[in-house]
Amino acid sequence: MEVAVNLELKTLNVKQDITYYNTSNDTLVSIVLNDWNNAFSDKNTPLARRFSDEFYRGFHLAKAAERGNTTILSLADSNFMALEWERTDKNPDFIVVRLNQKLRPGEKIDLHISYISKIPSDKFTHYGFNENGMILKNWFLTPARFENHRFEKYNNFNLDDIANATSDFEVEIKIPNNYAISTDLDSVSKDISNSDYSSYFFSGNNRIDFNLIIEKQKNFKSYDNGIVEVLSDLKNKKISEVQKAIIIDRVAMFANNFIGSYPHKKITVSQADYERNPFYGLNQLPSFISPFSDEFMFEVTFFKTYLNNYLKNTLRLDPRKDNWVYDGIQIYAMMKYMEENHLDEKMLGRLSKMKLFKSYNITNLTFNEQYSYYYMLMARKNLDQPLGDPKNTLIKFNEQIASKYRAGLSLSYLDDYLNHNIVPESVKQFYNLNKSQQTNRYDFEKILTENSPKNIDWFFKTIIDSREIIDYKFTHVSRTADSVQFSIKNKTNIYAPIPVYGIKKNEVVFKEWIEPKNPDSVYHFDRKNADKLVINYDNEVPEFNQRNNWKSLKSLVITNRPIKFNFAKDLEDPYYNQILYIPTLTYNYYDGITPGIRFHNKTILDKPFTFDINPAYSIKAGTISGSSAFSLNQFYRNSTLYNVRYSISQNYFHYAPDATYLRLNPMVQLRIREENFRDNRKQLILFRQVIVNREASTFITDNSKPNYSVFDARYVNTKTELVNHFNFMTDLQFSGGFGKASAEVEYRRLFENNRKLNLRLFAGSFIYNTTNSDYFSFGLDKPTDYLFDYNILGRSETTGLFSQQFVNSEGGFKSKLDPSFANQWMTTLNGSYALWDWVEVYGDVGFLKNKHQSIYFGYDSGVRLNLVPDYFELYFPIYSNNGWEISQPKYSEKIRFVITLAPKALVTLFTRKWF
């Protein structure tokens, strides 16, 4: 390649010659070239849709100058005859070159290409142009990997899994003299004959990819340890260059000994690489409150990034289909490194030594034990995925955290089970195999199988290629002074070896691996003075539930676990019944500020049964109030109906200045998801009986019965991402005095010009209605919320600030019109359109019908400030059936607002992209 860099236009002008050798046994009529830079060309590429799926707004809202593309000027064959090539709108990130003549096995062909790469901003992926220059990744055309008689045609999904053919590179790059260049290619020469520009010559053999960094202010420094030259700009100003060099030497030496010698002279470890794949947990805390030393922080961040690049540059795997091998070796090596260099380091660092946190289980975990909990976080949510699935099919939390960690845990599990240094030797053997040939996951599996003295087919079938869970418990235990005898129940009927420990005063006195293939197997071991039997004591096996893993040998009588109270949140402790507590503060107009204390058992990992009890004191009313909830979850792992939840909740607060309400809400929820976990479509079927007892109030004169019970059946179908949001809901309610049915369709669209359209259609009708009140009627501008579902600050207010709270339900009007209720039927359409960023215009139209009255047609319009959609919004009415509202007196009382104060609701705003 001859590359001329234009830093002002953010472009690379490239003249490229490719000599393609057909090393396969197939005759080729075309060649596929990866062009991942062109994935940034517009808002409709597969990459853009991926960003939208994960609610990343930056790419869609970006200026055209911030995006990238590839413009091909010419493409010719060995005889400089033009070649036909195709790039489709559906697949803009690779091109198919049709050859003028067939390329038979063993033959070669030259391709001559001229093109311009427009480099995107680094704000999308951390790679691209920035104020200091360019960090270049996947910017050039290169032949795709050929395997199983075909080229791998992969779209760029921002996963660092480009499947390139192994190549030899010769690169000449021309940059301005006031810029420096860093690369992991080998330096050949430098030409500075021009006063304004310098030309650099680089080469590299047997490479899948390479990195180029062009900087005005050079941040990359070289560390040569005799094994490999490391070029790094990792940020950490608090440790010296000498300390960094010592850490880099230690890491390089470990990788060289544990995995194998690096075949290239140089390797880059950049801050951009780390920020794309940080060490989750370490990256969540600001540096000034980090529980780890600066040296340790640098060591972990460097080691993780170094290993990632080390393996990506050397393993000739398909990085999309065989991703678990990369992740497995990387995390397994990190675990071994920590055992060798930081055996006593805790998950929470120095916090573990503070008396304040001593009682928390999370502070007792070693650094390596956290990997299991991150995986289990998804397994308990029934969102884990098979390790062997392609990388692009994983949801974000699995792709970046849970599956990655479980892959390393799985190799560690196999290593512990085989106990003959078989896994480390197999890793080295496989690594060396990659130096001479293209490989896939089955080559690694073959090496493991051949080296193992035991049958390990179960490992690949169950641990790698399925999402089956492992869970064992004791069913019978007896003991004498010298021996123990027990049987084990396999709760999931999935075969996997499991270790059993004998424990005496928290010290291991024996450890035995068992292979419970028969459900009635009985095991005998020497007791060795053990006072406790524990399954999977050191958590070697990624087991679903460890709370049923121990038996006391002091007394075989079943005893309850002792209760342990912890403030706020903790990890699950298998040896205690944990009750967590935390102060709460709620508010509504009638109760005023309501402090309370919340008792619950919701640890960081989800549990089948949870309780949540929140007694509180209403300062304004001077009475006790509060809420509680009890729920039982059943998960189905191989069904689209993945969760059934049974629950009952209770709320006791004021609904008027002088009256309280008590709501009981027994409920069954059925949750349905698509087989493709990345599909954002979710479905919910809900059945509940809402029982409400209200005290009589002198402020309420609507003739409604104070006590009532409503059966509610609801179906919700929603699919949401950044560009498109669709939600459909049907609702059927029956009570003694009424029956009603309604449906709601909501659609949001973010257009290419960054304008947003919101549409909502509501239709509801009474099946029968014998009530003598509008309390159960459809509300045009505000629901009465007789089911007490919404967090309405002043639910009985008809004037004043609290009456202005807007709830987007039923009619959805913002102006207060008369009539404002419908006791027969109602149909409304709400719409809004963005004029600029969060400033929108809105309009509502609708028809409603009351008994003995003609059909009423209502309309309103105004301006909406959509600051945080569904969480904080303001509505300013302008024109409606009431006339020009903006010119009418007391206009401030017509302004409506949406506000969400519940922390649990706000959290979903930030976590939706992960799950």
PDB file of C-alpha atoms in Angstrom, residues 393-517:
ATOM      1  CA  THR A 393     -25.588 -12.995  18.384  1.00  0.00           C
ATOM      2  CA  LEU A 394     -24.700 -12.163  21.993  1.00  0.00           C
ATOM      3  CA  ILE A 395     -26.427  -9.385  23.896  1.00  0.00           C
ATOM      4  CA  LYS A 396     -24.001  -6.686  24.977  1.00  0.00           C
ATOM      5  CA  PHE A 397     -23.564  -7.728  28.624  1.00  0.00           C
ATOM      6  CA  ASN A 398     -22.795 -11.296  27.552  1.00  0.00           C
ATOM      7  CA  GLU A 399     -20.485 -10.252  24.721  1.00  0.00           C
ATOM      8  CA  GLN A 400     -18.381  -7.914  26.845  1.00  0.00           C
ATOM      9  CA  ILE A 401     -18.658  -9.437  30.312  1.00  0.00           C
ATOM     10  CA  ALA A 402     -20.643 -12.557  31.237  1.00  0.00           C
ATOM     11  CA  SER A 403     -19.788 -14.925  28.353  1.00  0.00           C
ATOM     12  CA  LYS A 404     -16.185 -13.706  28.304  1.00  0.00           C
ATOM     13  CA  TYR A 405     -15.774 -14.459  32.002  1.00  0.00           C
ATOM     14  CA  ARG A 406     -17.569 -17.781  31.810  1.00  0.00           C
ATOM     15  CA  ALA A 407     -15.265 -18.900  28.987  1.00  0.00           C
ATOM     16  CA  GLY A 408     -12.243 -18.364  31.228  1.00  0.00           C
ATOM     17  CA  LEU A 409     -14.004 -20.000  34.170  1.00  0.00           C
ATOM     18  CA  SER A 410     -14.801 -23.006  32.014  1.00  0.00           C
ATOM     19  CA  LEU A 411     -11.153 -23.595  31.084  1.00  0.00           C
ATOM     20  CA  SER A 412     -10.208 -23.148  34.734  1.00  0.00           C
ATOM     21  CA  TYR A 413     -12.929 -25.681  35.671  1.00  0.00           C
ATOM     22  CA  LEU A 414     -11.596 -28.196  33.147  1.00  0.00           C
ATOM     23  CA  ASP A 415      -8.025 -27.612  34.348  1.00  0.00           C
ATOM     24  CA  ASP A 416      -8.998 -28.245  37.971  1.00  0.00           C
ATOM     25  CA  TYR A 417     -10.928 -31.397  37.023  1.00  0.00           C
ATOM     26  CA  LEU A 418      -8.108 -32.918  34.928  1.00  0.00           C
ATOM     27  CA  ASN A 419      -5.443 -31.854  37.438  1.00  0.00           C
ATOM     28  CA  HIS A 420      -2.511 -32.749  35.199  1.00  0.00           C
ATOM     29  CA  ASN A 421      -1.460 -29.387  33.701  1.00  0.00           C
ATOM     30  CA  ILE A 422      -3.323 -30.519  30.583  1.00  0.00           C
ATOM     31  CA  VAL A 423      -5.153 -27.277  29.812  1.00  0.00           C
ATOM     32  CA  PRO A 424      -2.047 -25.012  30.007  1.00  0.00           C
ATOM     33  CA  GLU A 425      -0.082 -27.395  27.795  1.00  0.00           C
ATOM     34  CA  SER A 426      -2.998 -27.580  25.339  1.00  0.00           C
ATOM     35  CA  VAL A 427      -3.122 -23.790  25.164  1.00  0.00           C
ATOM     36  CA  LYS A 428       0.576 -23.674  24.254  1.00  0.00           C
ATOM     37  CA  GLN A 429       0.171 -26.462  21.708  1.00  0.00           C
ATOM     38  CA  PHE A 430      -2.773 -24.732  20.062  1.00  0.00           C
ATOM     39  CA  TYR A 431      -0.972 -21.377  20.069  1.00  0.00           C
ATOM     40  CA  ASN A 432       1.995 -22.914  18.255  1.00  0.00           C
ATOM     41  CA  LEU A 433      -0.342 -24.541  15.717  1.00  0.00           C
ATOM     42  CA  ASN A 434      -1.572 -21.057  14.779  1.00  0.00           C
ATOM     43  CA  LYS A 435       1.928 -20.027  13.738  1.00  0.00           C
ATOM     44  CA  SER A 436       1.773 -22.390  10.786  1.00  0.00           C
ATOM     45  CA  GLN A 437      -1.876 -22.644   9.702  1.00  0.00           C
ATOM     46  CA  GLN A 438      -5.377 -21.227   9.828  1.00  0.00           C
ATOM     47  CA  THR A 439      -7.321 -22.804  12.696  1.00  0.00           C
ATOM     48  CA  ASN A 440     -10.780 -23.064  14.194  1.00  0.00           C
ATOM     49  CA  ARG A 441     -12.263 -23.987  17.564  1.00  0.00           C
ATOM     50  CA  TYR A 442     -12.331 -27.682  16.693  1.00  0.00           C
ATOM     51  CA  ASP A 443      -8.538 -27.740  16.435  1.00  0.00           C
ATOM     52  CA  PHE A 444      -8.381 -26.511  20.028  1.00  0.00           C
ATOM     53  CA  GLU A 445     -11.013 -29.001  21.142  1.00  0.00           C
ATOM     54  CA  LYS A 446      -9.152 -31.830  19.389  1.00  0.00           C
ATOM     55  CA  ILE A 447      -5.931 -30.957  21.239  1.00  0.00           C
ATOM     56  CA  LEU A 448      -7.728 -30.853  24.594  1.00  0.00           C
ATOM     57  CA  THR A 449      -9.441 -34.179  23.912  1.00  0.00           C
ATOM     58  CA  GLU A 450      -6.263 -35.938  22.800  1.00  0.00           C
ATOM     59  CA  ASN A 451      -4.311 -34.659  25.814  1.00  0.00           C
ATOM     60  CA  SER A 452      -6.981 -35.576  28.344  1.00  0.00           C
ATOM     61  CA  PRO A 453      -6.850 -38.976  30.129  1.00  0.00           C
ATOM     62  CA  LYS A 454     -10.641 -38.739  30.650  1.00  0.00           C
ATOM     63  CA  ASN A 455     -13.612 -38.373  28.346  1.00  0.00           C
ATOM     64  CA  ILE A 456     -14.391 -34.644  28.187  1.00  0.00           C
ATOM     65  CA  ASP A 457     -17.113 -34.647  25.527  1.00  0.00           C
ATOM     66  CA  TRP A 458     -19.477 -33.341  28.206  1.00  0.00           C
ATOM     67  CA  PHE A 459     -17.359 -30.180  28.443  1.00  0.00           C
ATOM     68  CA  PHE A 460     -17.980 -29.153  24.843  1.00  0.00           C
ATOM     69  CA  LYS A 461     -21.563 -30.410  24.696  1.00  0.00           C
ATOM     70  CA  THR A 462     -22.784 -28.908  27.974  1.00  0.00           C
ATOM     71  CA  ILE A 463     -20.402 -26.132  28.994  1.00  0.00           C
ATOM     72  CA  ILE A 464     -19.557 -24.667  25.580  1.00  0.00           C
ATOM     73  CA  ASP A 465     -22.464 -25.391  23.254  1.00  0.00           C
ATOM     74  CA  SER A 466     -25.473 -25.176  25.551  1.00  0.00           C
ATOM     75  CA  ARG A 467     -26.916 -22.850  28.160  1.00  0.00           C
ATOM     76  CA  GLU A 468     -27.783 -25.683  30.490  1.00  0.00           C
ATOM     77  CA  ILE A 469     -27.101 -24.959  34.133  1.00  0.00           C
ATOM     78  CA  ILE A 470     -25.351 -27.060  36.764  1.00  0.00           C
ATOM     79  CA  ASP A 471     -26.911 -27.486  40.206  1.00  0.00           C
ATOM     80  CA  TYR A 472     -26.228 -30.225  42.768  1.00  0.00           C
ATOM     81  CA  LYS A 473     -27.432 -30.733  46.328  1.00  0.00           C
ATOM     82  CA  PHE A 474     -26.953 -33.336  49.069  1.00  0.00           C
ATOM     83  CA  THR A 475     -29.871 -35.733  49.538  1.00  0.00           C
ATOM     84  CA  HIS A 476     -28.510 -38.056  52.227  1.00  0.00           C
ATOM     85  CA  VAL A 477     -25.547 -37.683  54.557  1.00  0.00           C
ATOM     86  CA  SER A 478     -24.346 -39.971  57.324  1.00  0.00           C
ATOM     87  CA  ARG A 479     -21.060 -40.105  59.170  1.00  0.00           C
ATOM     88  CA  THR A 480     -18.984 -41.982  61.641  1.00  0.00           C
ATOM     89  CA  ALA A 481     -15.927 -40.779  63.513  1.00  0.00           C
ATOM     90  CA  ASP A 482     -13.714 -41.873  60.580  1.00  0.00           C
ATOM     91  CA  SER A 483     -15.860 -41.707  57.430  1.00  0.00           C
ATOM     92  CA  VAL A 484     -18.665 -39.873  55.656  1.00  0.00           C
ATOM     93  CA  GLN A 485     -21.282 -41.324  53.332  1.00  0.00           C
ATOM     94  CA  PHE A 486     -23.584 -39.274  51.139  1.00  0.00           C
ATOM     95  CA  SER A 487     -25.630 -39.183  47.967  1.00  0.00           C
ATOM     96  CA  ILE A 488     -26.160 -36.212  45.660  1.00  0.00           C
ATOM     97  CA  LYS A 489     -29.121 -35.007  43.661  1.00  0.00           C
ATOM     98  CA  ASN A 490     -28.541 -33.551  40.207  1.00  0.00           C
ATOM     99  CA  LYS A 491     -31.296 -30.917  40.126  1.00  0.00           C
ATOM    100  CA  THR A 492     -30.960 -30.154  36.395  1.00  0.00           C
ATOM    101  CA  ASN A 493     -30.083 -33.652  35.096  1.00  0.00           C
ATOM    102  CA  ILE A 494     -27.044 -32.256  33.272  1.00  0.00           C
ATOM    103  CA  TYR A 495     -23.906 -34.302  33.736  1.00  0.00           C
ATOM    104  CA  ALA A 496     -20.871 -32.404  34.920  1.00  0.00           C
ATOM    105  CA  PRO A 497     -18.158 -33.414  37.417  1.00  0.00           C
ATOM    106  CA  ILE A 498     -18.303 -31.629  40.759  1.00  0.00           C
ATOM    107  CA  PRO A 499     -15.839 -31.381  43.676  1.00  0.00           C
ATOM    108  CA  VAL A 500     -16.858 -32.223  47.252  1.00  0.00           C
ATOM    109  CA  TYR A 501     -14.887 -30.741  50.138  1.00  0.00           C
ATOM    110  CA  GLY A 502     -14.450 -31.684  53.735  1.00  0.00           C
ATOM    111  CA  ILE A 503     -14.108 -28.547  55.890  1.00  0.00           C
ATOM    112  CA  LYS A 504     -12.925 -28.215  59.463  1.00  0.00           C
ATOM    113  CA  LYS A 505     -12.991 -24.764  61.045  1.00  0.00           C
ATOM    114  CA  ASN A 506     -12.967 -23.163  57.592  1.00  0.00           C
ATOM    115  CA  GLU A 507      -9.910 -25.180  56.528  1.00  0.00           C
ATOM    116  CA  VAL A 508     -10.040 -27.744  53.696  1.00  0.00           C
ATOM    117  CA  VAL A 509      -9.180 -31.230  54.988  1.00  0.00           C
ATOM    118  CA  PHE A 510     -10.067 -33.126  51.804  1.00  0.00           C
ATOM    119  CA  LYS A 511     -11.250 -32.498  48.263  1.00  0.00           C
ATOM    120  CA  GLU A 512     -12.586 -35.182  45.933  1.00  0.00           C
ATOM    121  CA  TRP A 513     -13.979 -34.881  42.426  1.00  0.00           C
ATOM    122  CA  ILE A 514     -17.082 -36.992  41.848  1.00  0.00           C
ATOM    123  CA  GLU A 515     -18.851 -37.810  38.611  1.00  0.00           C
ATOM    124  CA  PRO A 516     -22.526 -38.361  39.510  1.00  0.00           C
ATOM    125  CA  LYS A 517     -23.727 -40.213  36.417  1.00  0.00           C
TER     126      LYS A 517
END
